[in-house]
Amino acid sequence: MKIAIDGPAAAGKTTLARRLAEELGYLFVPTGAMYRAAALAKKRGIPPDRARIEVREGGRIILEGEDVTDLLSSPDLDELSSQVAVDGRVRRHLVALQRQIARGRDVVMEGRDIGTVVLPDAELKLFLWADPEERARRRLAERGGDYEEILAAIRRRDERDSTREDSPLRPAPDAVILDTTKLSPDQVLAEALRLVEERLAKLDR
Ligand code: DC
């Protein structure tokens, strides 16, 4: 089974996808981290549409043979990755990699265009939503910083990610929309697991 999790910045996609993959024994594929690695490649003078990016167990990201996972969660890469992701050549490169990773495997893949473009046949599609203010509060708790700046950066990314021409952020028509504004990570996981069970029961029939 393939599970697609999409949604805006800081909605809790990575947390949910990682925990869901652990519970189910599926491969966890954080595609946001792949765009972040492409942005890091660009910073290092490597063409982002040709960078060698691999995803390993537990969502570790390898760029040109180096494990760069721990370098990817910085505010400058929040912004740069969103900019690099507008480039159609970068998208084609990463989408091809993402499809190759998912071929013949059980995966939980998170991003912006997984249900719409990368894995349109995914058996379960979730679209995670939370109010921008709540997402900014979560980012602040996670990384510290200035609330107003974080909120402005989230709004800027939401705008760019949803209005770009190539594969904009939007829910697939068959996605289940989960508003997590008032839910804890445990509650979101429980609801996702319930939906997985429901889908698996249907597939068995
Ligand atoms: O989920 P994230 O914040 O790590 O993603 C970083 C940026 O990468 C995000 O602003 C938009 C882009 N992205 C994308 O365009 N498509 C994806 N499938 C995943 C991320």
PDB file of C-alpha atoms and ligand atoms in Angstrom:
ATOM      1  CA  MET A   1       0.000   0.000   0.000  1.00  0.00           C
ATOM      2  CA  LYS A   2       1.132   3.527  -0.780  1.00  0.00           C
ATOM      3  CA  ILE A   3       0.183   6.373   1.535  1.00  0.00           C
ATOM      4  CA  ALA A   4       0.465   9.991   0.351  1.00  0.00           C
ATOM      5  CA  ILE A   5       0.537  12.818   2.915  1.00  0.00           C
ATOM      6  CA  ASP A   6       0.373  16.362   1.580  1.00  0.00           C
ATOM      7  CA  GLY A   7      -0.196  19.750   3.155  1.00  0.00           C
ATOM      8  CA  PRO A   8       1.288  23.196   3.783  1.00  0.00           C
ATOM      9  CA  ALA A   9       4.493  24.062   5.646  1.00  0.00           C
ATOM     10  CA  ALA A  10       4.713  23.001   9.295  1.00  0.00           C
ATOM     11  CA  ALA A  11       1.395  21.146   9.303  1.00  0.00           C
ATOM     12  CA  GLY A  12       2.964  18.062  10.938  1.00  0.00           C
ATOM     13  CA  LYS A  13       3.411  15.968   7.776  1.00  0.00           C
ATOM     14  CA  THR A  14       6.883  14.719   8.644  1.00  0.00           C
ATOM     15  CA  THR A  15       5.971  13.803  12.226  1.00  0.00           C
ATOM     16  CA  LEU A  16       2.886  11.903  11.089  1.00  0.00           C
ATOM     17  CA  ALA A  17       4.558  10.204   8.108  1.00  0.00           C
ATOM     18  CA  ARG A  18       7.526   9.048  10.193  1.00  0.00           C
ATOM     19  CA  ARG A  19       5.363   7.609  12.982  1.00  0.00           C
ATOM     20  CA  LEU A  20       2.926   6.000  10.563  1.00  0.00           C
ATOM     21  CA  ALA A  21       5.790   4.365   8.652  1.00  0.00           C
ATOM     22  CA  GLU A  22       7.250   3.055  11.952  1.00  0.00           C
ATOM     23  CA  GLU A  23       3.880   1.640  13.073  1.00  0.00           C
ATOM     24  CA  LEU A  24       3.262  -0.079   9.744  1.00  0.00           C
ATOM     25  CA  GLY A  25       6.853  -1.099   8.889  1.00  0.00           C
ATOM     26  CA  TYR A  26       6.700   0.922   5.645  1.00  0.00           C
ATOM     27  CA  LEU A  27       9.444   3.041   4.096  1.00  0.00           C
ATOM     28  CA  PHE A  28       9.285   6.721   5.135  1.00  0.00           C
ATOM     29  CA  VAL A  29      10.031   9.151   2.291  1.00  0.00           C
ATOM     30  CA  PRO A  30      10.231  12.862   3.225  1.00  0.00           C
ATOM     31  CA  THR A  31      10.157  14.615  -0.158  1.00  0.00           C
ATOM     32  CA  GLY A  32      10.382  18.068   1.468  1.00  0.00           C
ATOM     33  CA  ALA A  33      13.840  17.001   2.673  1.00  0.00           C
ATOM     34  CA  MET A  34      14.713  16.050  -0.924  1.00  0.00           C
ATOM     35  CA  TYR A  35      13.854  19.606  -2.095  1.00  0.00           C
ATOM     36  CA  ARG A  36      15.879  20.933   0.847  1.00  0.00           C
ATOM     37  CA  ALA A  37      18.835  18.779  -0.293  1.00  0.00           C
ATOM     38  CA  ALA A  38      18.421  20.173  -3.834  1.00  0.00           C
ATOM     39  CA  ALA A  39      18.555  23.701  -2.354  1.00  0.00           C
ATOM     40  CA  LEU A  40      21.682  22.783  -0.384  1.00  0.00           C
ATOM     41  CA  ALA A  41      23.208  21.413  -3.615  1.00  0.00           C
ATOM     42  CA  LYS A  42      22.535  24.754  -5.299  1.00  0.00           C
ATOM     43  CA  LYS A  43      24.198  26.603  -2.424  1.00  0.00           C
ATOM     44  CA  ARG A  44      27.231  24.385  -2.923  1.00  0.00           C
ATOM     45  CA  GLY A  45      27.378  25.101  -6.654  1.00  0.00           C
ATOM     46  CA  ILE A  46      25.930  21.723  -7.758  1.00  0.00           C
ATOM     47  CA  PRO A  47      23.084  21.991 -10.328  1.00  0.00           C
ATOM     48  CA  PRO A  48      19.963  21.081  -8.284  1.00  0.00           C
ATOM     49  CA  ASP A  49      18.299  19.360 -11.264  1.00  0.00           C
ATOM     50  CA  ARG A  50      21.176  16.872 -11.457  1.00  0.00           C
ATOM     51  CA  ALA A  51      22.200  16.491  -7.816  1.00  0.00           C
ATOM     52  CA  ARG A  52      22.622  12.882  -6.638  1.00  0.00           C
ATOM     53  CA  ILE A  53      20.071  12.537  -3.830  1.00  0.00           C
ATOM     54  CA  GLU A  54      19.239   9.282  -2.044  1.00  0.00           C
ATOM     55  CA  VAL A  55      16.749   8.428   0.703  1.00  0.00           C
ATOM     56  CA  ARG A  56      17.828   5.808   3.233  1.00  0.00           C
ATOM     57  CA  GLU A  57      16.115   3.988   6.095  1.00  0.00           C
ATOM     58  CA  GLY A  58      14.464   6.356   8.602  1.00  0.00           C
ATOM     59  CA  GLY A  59      14.314   9.159   6.007  1.00  0.00           C
ATOM     60  CA  ARG A  60      18.055   9.926   6.073  1.00  0.00           C
ATOM     61  CA  ILE A  61      19.018  12.066   3.073  1.00  0.00           C
ATOM     62  CA  ILE A  62      22.276  11.520   1.185  1.00  0.00           C
ATOM     63  CA  LEU A  63      23.569  14.271  -1.136  1.00  0.00           C
ATOM     64  CA  GLU A  64      26.456  13.319  -3.438  1.00  0.00           C
ATOM     65  CA  GLY A  65      27.375  10.504  -1.038  1.00  0.00           C
ATOM     66  CA  GLU A  66      27.246  12.655   2.153  1.00  0.00           C
ATOM     67  CA  ASP A  67      24.573  12.278   4.849  1.00  0.00           C
ATOM     68  CA  VAL A  68      23.200  15.843   5.049  1.00  0.00           C
ATOM     69  CA  THR A  69      20.020  15.086   7.053  1.00  0.00           C
ATOM     70  CA  ASP A  70      21.045  17.166  10.056  1.00  0.00           C
ATOM     71  CA  LEU A  71      21.783  20.236   7.909  1.00  0.00           C
ATOM     72  CA  LEU A  72      18.348  20.468   6.302  1.00  0.00           C
ATOM     73  CA  SER A  73      16.080  22.089   8.957  1.00  0.00           C
ATOM     74  CA  SER A  74      17.442  25.634   8.825  1.00  0.00           C
ATOM     75  CA  PRO A  75      15.289  28.718   8.088  1.00  0.00           C
ATOM     76  CA  ASP A  76      17.410  29.621   5.032  1.00  0.00           C
ATOM     77  CA  LEU A  77      16.688  26.183   3.531  1.00  0.00           C
ATOM     78  CA  ASP A  78      12.949  26.611   4.363  1.00  0.00           C
ATOM     79  CA  GLU A  79      12.975  29.563   1.989  1.00  0.00           C
ATOM     80  CA  LEU A  80      15.534  28.343  -0.594  1.00  0.00           C
ATOM     81  CA  SER A  81      13.843  24.938  -0.990  1.00  0.00           C
ATOM     82  CA  SER A  82      10.509  26.610  -1.692  1.00  0.00           C
ATOM     83  CA  GLN A  83      12.239  28.740  -4.357  1.00  0.00           C
ATOM     84  CA  VAL A  84      14.082  25.791  -5.952  1.00  0.00           C
ATOM     85  CA  ALA A  85      10.804  23.802  -5.990  1.00  0.00           C
ATOM     86  CA  VAL A  86       9.296  26.227  -8.526  1.00  0.00           C
ATOM     87  CA  ASP A  87      11.828  25.083 -11.145  1.00  0.00           C
ATOM     88  CA  GLY A  88      10.254  22.456 -13.449  1.00  0.00           C
ATOM     89  CA  ARG A  89      13.625  20.776 -14.126  1.00  0.00           C
ATOM     90  CA  VAL A  90      14.226  20.236 -10.422  1.00  0.00           C
ATOM     91  CA  ARG A  91      10.697  18.863 -10.004  1.00  0.00           C
ATOM     92  CA  ARG A  92      11.078  16.404 -12.901  1.00  0.00           C
ATOM     93  CA  HIS A  93      14.377  15.173 -11.481  1.00  0.00           C
ATOM     94  CA  LEU A  94      12.986  14.638  -7.962  1.00  0.00           C
ATOM     95  CA  VAL A  95       9.592  13.256  -9.029  1.00  0.00           C
ATOM     96  CA  ALA A  96      11.391  10.594 -11.126  1.00  0.00           C
ATOM     97  CA  LEU A  97      13.496   9.664  -8.079  1.00  0.00           C
ATOM     98  CA  GLN A  98      10.429   9.571  -5.830  1.00  0.00           C
ATOM     99  CA  ARG A  99       8.518   7.253  -8.182  1.00  0.00           C
ATOM    100  CA  GLN A 100      11.545   4.990  -8.476  1.00  0.00           C
ATOM    101  CA  ILE A 101      11.846   4.762  -4.677  1.00  0.00           C
ATOM    102  CA  ALA A 102       8.144   3.880  -4.326  1.00  0.00           C
ATOM    103  CA  ARG A 103       8.059   1.250  -7.085  1.00  0.00           C
ATOM    104  CA  GLY A 104       6.927  -2.119  -5.729  1.00  0.00           C
ATOM    105  CA  ARG A 105       7.206  -0.975  -2.096  1.00  0.00           C
ATOM    106  CA  ASP A 106       4.955  -0.051   0.786  1.00  0.00           C
ATOM    107  CA  VAL A 107       5.676   3.615   1.425  1.00  0.00           C
ATOM    108  CA  VAL A 108       4.520   6.604   3.400  1.00  0.00           C
ATOM    109  CA  MET A 109       5.550   9.609   1.306  1.00  0.00           C
ATOM    110  CA  GLU A 110       4.994  13.197   2.420  1.00  0.00           C
ATOM    111  CA  GLY A 111       5.181  16.458   0.480  1.00  0.00           C
ATOM    112  CA  ARG A 112       3.019  18.865  -1.519  1.00  0.00           C
ATOM    113  CA  ASP A 113       2.191  16.980  -4.753  1.00  0.00           C
ATOM    114  CA  ILE A 114       2.339  13.322  -3.717  1.00  0.00           C
ATOM    115  CA  GLY A 115      -1.392  12.568  -4.051  1.00  0.00           C
ATOM    116  CA  THR A 116      -1.804  14.727  -7.163  1.00  0.00           C
ATOM    117  CA  VAL A 117       1.374  14.108  -9.197  1.00  0.00           C
ATOM    118  CA  VAL A 118       3.931  11.698  -7.729  1.00  0.00           C
ATOM    119  CA  LEU A 119       1.659   8.826  -6.633  1.00  0.00           C
ATOM    120  CA  PRO A 120      -1.801   9.538  -8.079  1.00  0.00           C
ATOM    121  CA  ASP A 121      -2.665   5.836  -7.513  1.00  0.00           C
ATOM    122  CA  ALA A 122      -1.847   5.891  -3.785  1.00  0.00           C
ATOM    123  CA  GLU A 123      -4.400   3.810  -1.885  1.00  0.00           C
ATOM    124  CA  LEU A 124      -4.677   6.394   0.888  1.00  0.00           C
ATOM    125  CA  LYS A 125      -4.231  10.150   0.489  1.00  0.00           C
ATOM    126  CA  LEU A 126      -4.241  12.480   3.469  1.00  0.00           C
ATOM    127  CA  PHE A 127      -4.165  16.259   3.290  1.00  0.00           C
ATOM    128  CA  LEU A 128      -2.993  17.691   6.608  1.00  0.00           C
ATOM    129  CA  TRP A 129      -4.177  21.155   7.402  1.00  0.00           C
ATOM    130  CA  ALA A 130      -3.734  23.513  10.386  1.00  0.00           C
ATOM    131  CA  ASP A 131      -4.310  27.269  10.719  1.00  0.00           C
ATOM    132  CA  PRO A 132      -1.159  29.282   9.896  1.00  0.00           C
ATOM    133  CA  GLU A 133      -1.087  30.723  13.447  1.00  0.00           C
ATOM    134  CA  GLU A 134      -1.095  27.231  14.958  1.00  0.00           C
ATOM    135  CA  ARG A 135       1.612  26.087  12.526  1.00  0.00           C
ATOM    136  CA  ALA A 136       3.736  29.101  13.504  1.00  0.00           C
ATOM    137  CA  ARG A 137       3.270  28.221  17.211  1.00  0.00           C
ATOM    138  CA  ARG A 138       4.410  24.649  16.531  1.00  0.00           C
ATOM    139  CA  ARG A 139       7.511  25.835  14.627  1.00  0.00           C
ATOM    140  CA  LEU A 140       8.326  28.278  17.431  1.00  0.00           C
ATOM    141  CA  ALA A 141       8.118  25.501  20.049  1.00  0.00           C
ATOM    142  CA  GLU A 142      10.309  23.282  17.877  1.00  0.00           C
ATOM    143  CA  ARG A 143      13.023  25.697  16.803  1.00  0.00           C
ATOM    144  CA  GLY A 144      12.589  28.922  18.809  1.00  0.00           C
ATOM    145  CA  GLY A 145      12.846  32.356  17.160  1.00  0.00           C
ATOM    146  CA  ASP A 146      10.406  35.204  16.636  1.00  0.00           C
ATOM    147  CA  TYR A 147       6.701  34.294  16.294  1.00  0.00           C
ATOM    148  CA  GLU A 148       5.797  37.094  13.841  1.00  0.00           C
ATOM    149  CA  GLU A 149       8.784  36.304  11.602  1.00  0.00           C
ATOM    150  CA  ILE A 150       7.963  32.587  11.599  1.00  0.00           C
ATOM    151  CA  LEU A 151       4.317  33.307  10.754  1.00  0.00           C
ATOM    152  CA  ALA A 152       5.312  35.636   7.897  1.00  0.00           C
ATOM    153  CA  ALA A 153       7.730  33.013   6.512  1.00  0.00           C
ATOM    154  CA  ILE A 154       5.027  30.323   6.664  1.00  0.00           C
ATOM    155  CA  ARG A 155       2.544  32.555   4.836  1.00  0.00           C
ATOM    156  CA  ARG A 156       5.140  33.412   2.177  1.00  0.00           C
ATOM    157  CA  ARG A 157       5.886  29.725   1.580  1.00  0.00           C
ATOM    158  CA  ASP A 158       2.205  28.757   1.533  1.00  0.00           C
ATOM    159  CA  GLU A 159       1.605  31.422  -1.106  1.00  0.00           C
ATOM    160  CA  ARG A 160       4.549  30.361  -3.296  1.00  0.00           C
ATOM    161  CA  ASP A 161       3.880  26.605  -2.906  1.00  0.00           C
ATOM    162  CA  SER A 162       0.185  26.927  -3.782  1.00  0.00           C
ATOM    163  CA  THR A 163       0.378  29.431  -6.644  1.00  0.00           C
ATOM    164  CA  ARG A 164       3.311  28.022  -8.621  1.00  0.00           C
ATOM    165  CA  GLU A 165       2.451  26.762 -12.095  1.00  0.00           C
ATOM    166  CA  ASP A 166       4.080  23.327 -11.837  1.00  0.00           C
ATOM    167  CA  SER A 167       2.353  20.966  -9.351  1.00  0.00           C
ATOM    168  CA  PRO A 168       0.956  23.527  -6.901  1.00  0.00           C
ATOM    169  CA  LEU A 169       0.000  22.471  -3.398  1.00  0.00           C
ATOM    170  CA  ARG A 170      -3.624  21.361  -3.398  1.00  0.00           C
ATOM    171  CA  PRO A 171      -5.597  18.379  -2.092  1.00  0.00           C
ATOM    172  CA  ALA A 172      -6.176  15.528  -4.564  1.00  0.00           C
ATOM    173  CA  PRO A 173      -9.906  15.105  -5.244  1.00  0.00           C
ATOM    174  CA  ASP A 174      -9.839  11.762  -3.387  1.00  0.00           C
ATOM    175  CA  ALA A 175      -7.794  12.992  -0.396  1.00  0.00           C
ATOM    176  CA  VAL A 176      -9.115  12.902   3.156  1.00  0.00           C
ATOM    177  CA  ILE A 177      -8.632  16.366   4.644  1.00  0.00           C
ATOM    178  CA  LEU A 178      -7.513  16.324   8.285  1.00  0.00           C
ATOM    179  CA  ASP A 179      -7.683  19.640  10.133  1.00  0.00           C
ATOM    180  CA  THR A 180      -5.120  19.175  12.918  1.00  0.00           C
ATOM    181  CA  THR A 181      -5.398  22.682  14.426  1.00  0.00           C
ATOM    182  CA  LYS A 182      -6.915  21.348  17.644  1.00  0.00           C
ATOM    183  CA  LEU A 183      -5.374  17.868  17.596  1.00  0.00           C
ATOM    184  CA  SER A 184      -2.263  16.492  19.320  1.00  0.00           C
ATOM    185  CA  PRO A 185       0.279  14.460  17.294  1.00  0.00           C
ATOM    186  CA  ASP A 186      -1.065  11.292  19.011  1.00  0.00           C
ATOM    187  CA  GLN A 187      -4.625  12.106  17.959  1.00  0.00           C
ATOM    188  CA  VAL A 188      -3.532  12.733  14.353  1.00  0.00           C
ATOM    189  CA  LEU A 189      -1.656   9.414  14.313  1.00  0.00           C
ATOM    190  CA  ALA A 190      -4.656   7.552  15.762  1.00  0.00           C
ATOM    191  CA  GLU A 191      -6.977   9.010  13.115  1.00  0.00           C
ATOM    192  CA  ALA A 192      -4.515   8.182  10.313  1.00  0.00           C
ATOM    193  CA  LEU A 193      -4.159   4.592  11.584  1.00  0.00           C
ATOM    194  CA  ARG A 194      -7.948   4.256  11.656  1.00  0.00           C
ATOM    195  CA  LEU A 195      -8.101   5.380   8.008  1.00  0.00           C
ATOM    196  CA  VAL A 196      -5.316   2.931   7.080  1.00  0.00           C
ATOM    197  CA  GLU A 197      -7.217   0.025   8.712  1.00  0.00           C
ATOM    198  CA  GLU A 198     -10.377   1.052   6.872  1.00  0.00           C
ATOM    199  CA  ARG A 199      -8.527   1.166   3.531  1.00  0.00           C
ATOM    200  CA  LEU A 200      -6.760  -2.175   4.139  1.00  0.00           C
ATOM    201  CA  ALA A 201     -10.093  -3.831   4.969  1.00  0.00           C
ATOM    202  CA  LYS A 202     -11.546  -2.532   1.693  1.00  0.00           C
ATOM    203  CA  LEU A 203      -8.521  -3.736  -0.319  1.00  0.00           C
ATOM    204  CA  ASP A 204      -8.883  -7.234   1.212  1.00  0.00           C
ATOM    205  CA  ARG A 205     -12.405  -7.595  -0.013  1.00  0.00           C
TER     206      ARG A 205
HETATM  207  O1   DC B   1       7.849  20.142   3.682  1.00  0.00           O
HETATM  208  P1   DC B   1       9.073  21.030   3.672  1.00  0.00           P
HETATM  209  O2   DC B   1       8.870  22.311   4.396  1.00  0.00           O
HETATM  210  O3   DC B   1      10.305  20.315   4.148  1.00  0.00           O
HETATM  211  O4   DC B   1       9.344  21.382   2.120  1.00  0.00           O
HETATM  212  C1   DC B   1      10.302  22.325   1.710  1.00  0.00           C
HETATM  213  C2   DC B   1       9.867  22.979   0.404  1.00  0.00           C
HETATM  214  O5   DC B   1       9.951  22.032  -0.656  1.00  0.00           O
HETATM  215  C3   DC B   1       8.430  23.486   0.378  1.00  0.00           C
HETATM  216  O6   DC B   1       8.331  24.839   0.712  1.00  0.00           O
HETATM  217  C4   DC B   1       7.977  23.242  -1.036  1.00  0.00           C
HETATM  218  C5   DC B   1       8.874  22.178  -1.564  1.00  0.00           C
HETATM  219  N1   DC B   1       8.229  20.871  -1.763  1.00  0.00           N
HETATM  220  C6   DC B   1       7.581  20.669  -2.962  1.00  0.00           C
HETATM  221  O7   DC B   1       7.477  21.593  -3.770  1.00  0.00           O
HETATM  222  N2   DC B   1       7.057  19.459  -3.251  1.00  0.00           N
HETATM  223  C7   DC B   1       7.141  18.447  -2.375  1.00  0.00           C
HETATM  224  N3   DC B   1       6.629  17.255  -2.699  1.00  0.00           N
HETATM  225  C8   DC B   1       7.778  18.641  -1.126  1.00  0.00           C
HETATM  226  C9   DC B   1       8.304  19.887  -0.839  1.00  0.00           C
END
